[in-house]
XYZ file of C-alpha atoms in Angstrom:
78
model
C 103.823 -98.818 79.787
C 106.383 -100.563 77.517
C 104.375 -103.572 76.572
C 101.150 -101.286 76.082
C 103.348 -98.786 73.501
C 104.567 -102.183 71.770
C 101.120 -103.610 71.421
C 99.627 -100.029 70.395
C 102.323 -99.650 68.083
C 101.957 -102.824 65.978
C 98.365 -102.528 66.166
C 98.792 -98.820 64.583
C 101.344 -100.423 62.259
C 99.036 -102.942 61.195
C 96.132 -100.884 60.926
C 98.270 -98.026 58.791
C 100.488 -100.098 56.110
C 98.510 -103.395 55.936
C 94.412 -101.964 56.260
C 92.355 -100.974 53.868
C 92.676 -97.765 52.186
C 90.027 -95.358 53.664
C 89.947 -92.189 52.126
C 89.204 -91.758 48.048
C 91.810 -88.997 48.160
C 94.531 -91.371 49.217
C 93.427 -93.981 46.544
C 93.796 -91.947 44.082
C 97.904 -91.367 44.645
C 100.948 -92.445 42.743
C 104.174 -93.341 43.759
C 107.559 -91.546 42.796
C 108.012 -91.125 39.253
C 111.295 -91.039 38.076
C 111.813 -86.857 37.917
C 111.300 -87.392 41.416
C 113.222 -90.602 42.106
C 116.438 -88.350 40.052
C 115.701 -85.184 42.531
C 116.022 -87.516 45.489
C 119.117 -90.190 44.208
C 121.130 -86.783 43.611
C 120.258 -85.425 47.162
C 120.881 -88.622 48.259
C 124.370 -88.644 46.605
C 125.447 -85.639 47.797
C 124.421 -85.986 51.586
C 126.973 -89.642 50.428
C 129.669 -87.456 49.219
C 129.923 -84.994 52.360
C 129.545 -87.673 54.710
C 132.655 -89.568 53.100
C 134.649 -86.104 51.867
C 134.046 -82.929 54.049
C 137.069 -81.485 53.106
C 135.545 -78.626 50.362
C 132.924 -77.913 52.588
C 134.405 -77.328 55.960
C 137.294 -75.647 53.944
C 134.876 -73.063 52.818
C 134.170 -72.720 56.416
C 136.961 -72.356 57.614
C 137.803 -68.963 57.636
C 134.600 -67.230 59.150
C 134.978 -70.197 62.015
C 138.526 -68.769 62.602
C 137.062 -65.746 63.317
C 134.380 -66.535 65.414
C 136.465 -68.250 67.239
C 138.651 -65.745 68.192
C 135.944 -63.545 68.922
C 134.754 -65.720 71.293
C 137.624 -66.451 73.092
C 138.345 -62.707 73.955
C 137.583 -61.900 77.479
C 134.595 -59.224 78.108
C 136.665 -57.703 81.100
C 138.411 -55.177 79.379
């Protein structure tokens, strides 16, 4: 089963991104222009910017996740 999902998968992959371009629809589409390339460099660069500081988002957080936690660590026996 692993050799036949390798095969089928470079035959898709071939068959995808190197064919021919079937459909008129398809032909007729652009790449990114840049308005779009900006929208996705400053999502980009913010997904950067939490991954490397956290800190003002999980300090905004911080409170209600206080709370939860102690809500969840009372006992339901009472």
């Amino acid at each position: 089963a692993l050799i036949f999902g390798a095969a089928y998968t470079l035959w898709m992959f071939k068959r995808v991104y190197l064919g021919p371009v079937g459909n008129d629809n398809v032909k007729g589409l652009t790449d990114i222009d840049s308005r779009e390339f900006l929208v996705l460099a400053v999502l980009g660069i913010a997904v950067l910017a939490m991954g490397l500081y956290p800190r003002p988002f999980t300090d905004v957080m911080d409170t209600s996740v206080a709370e939860l936690l102690k809500h969840v660590a009372q006992t339901k026996l009472n």
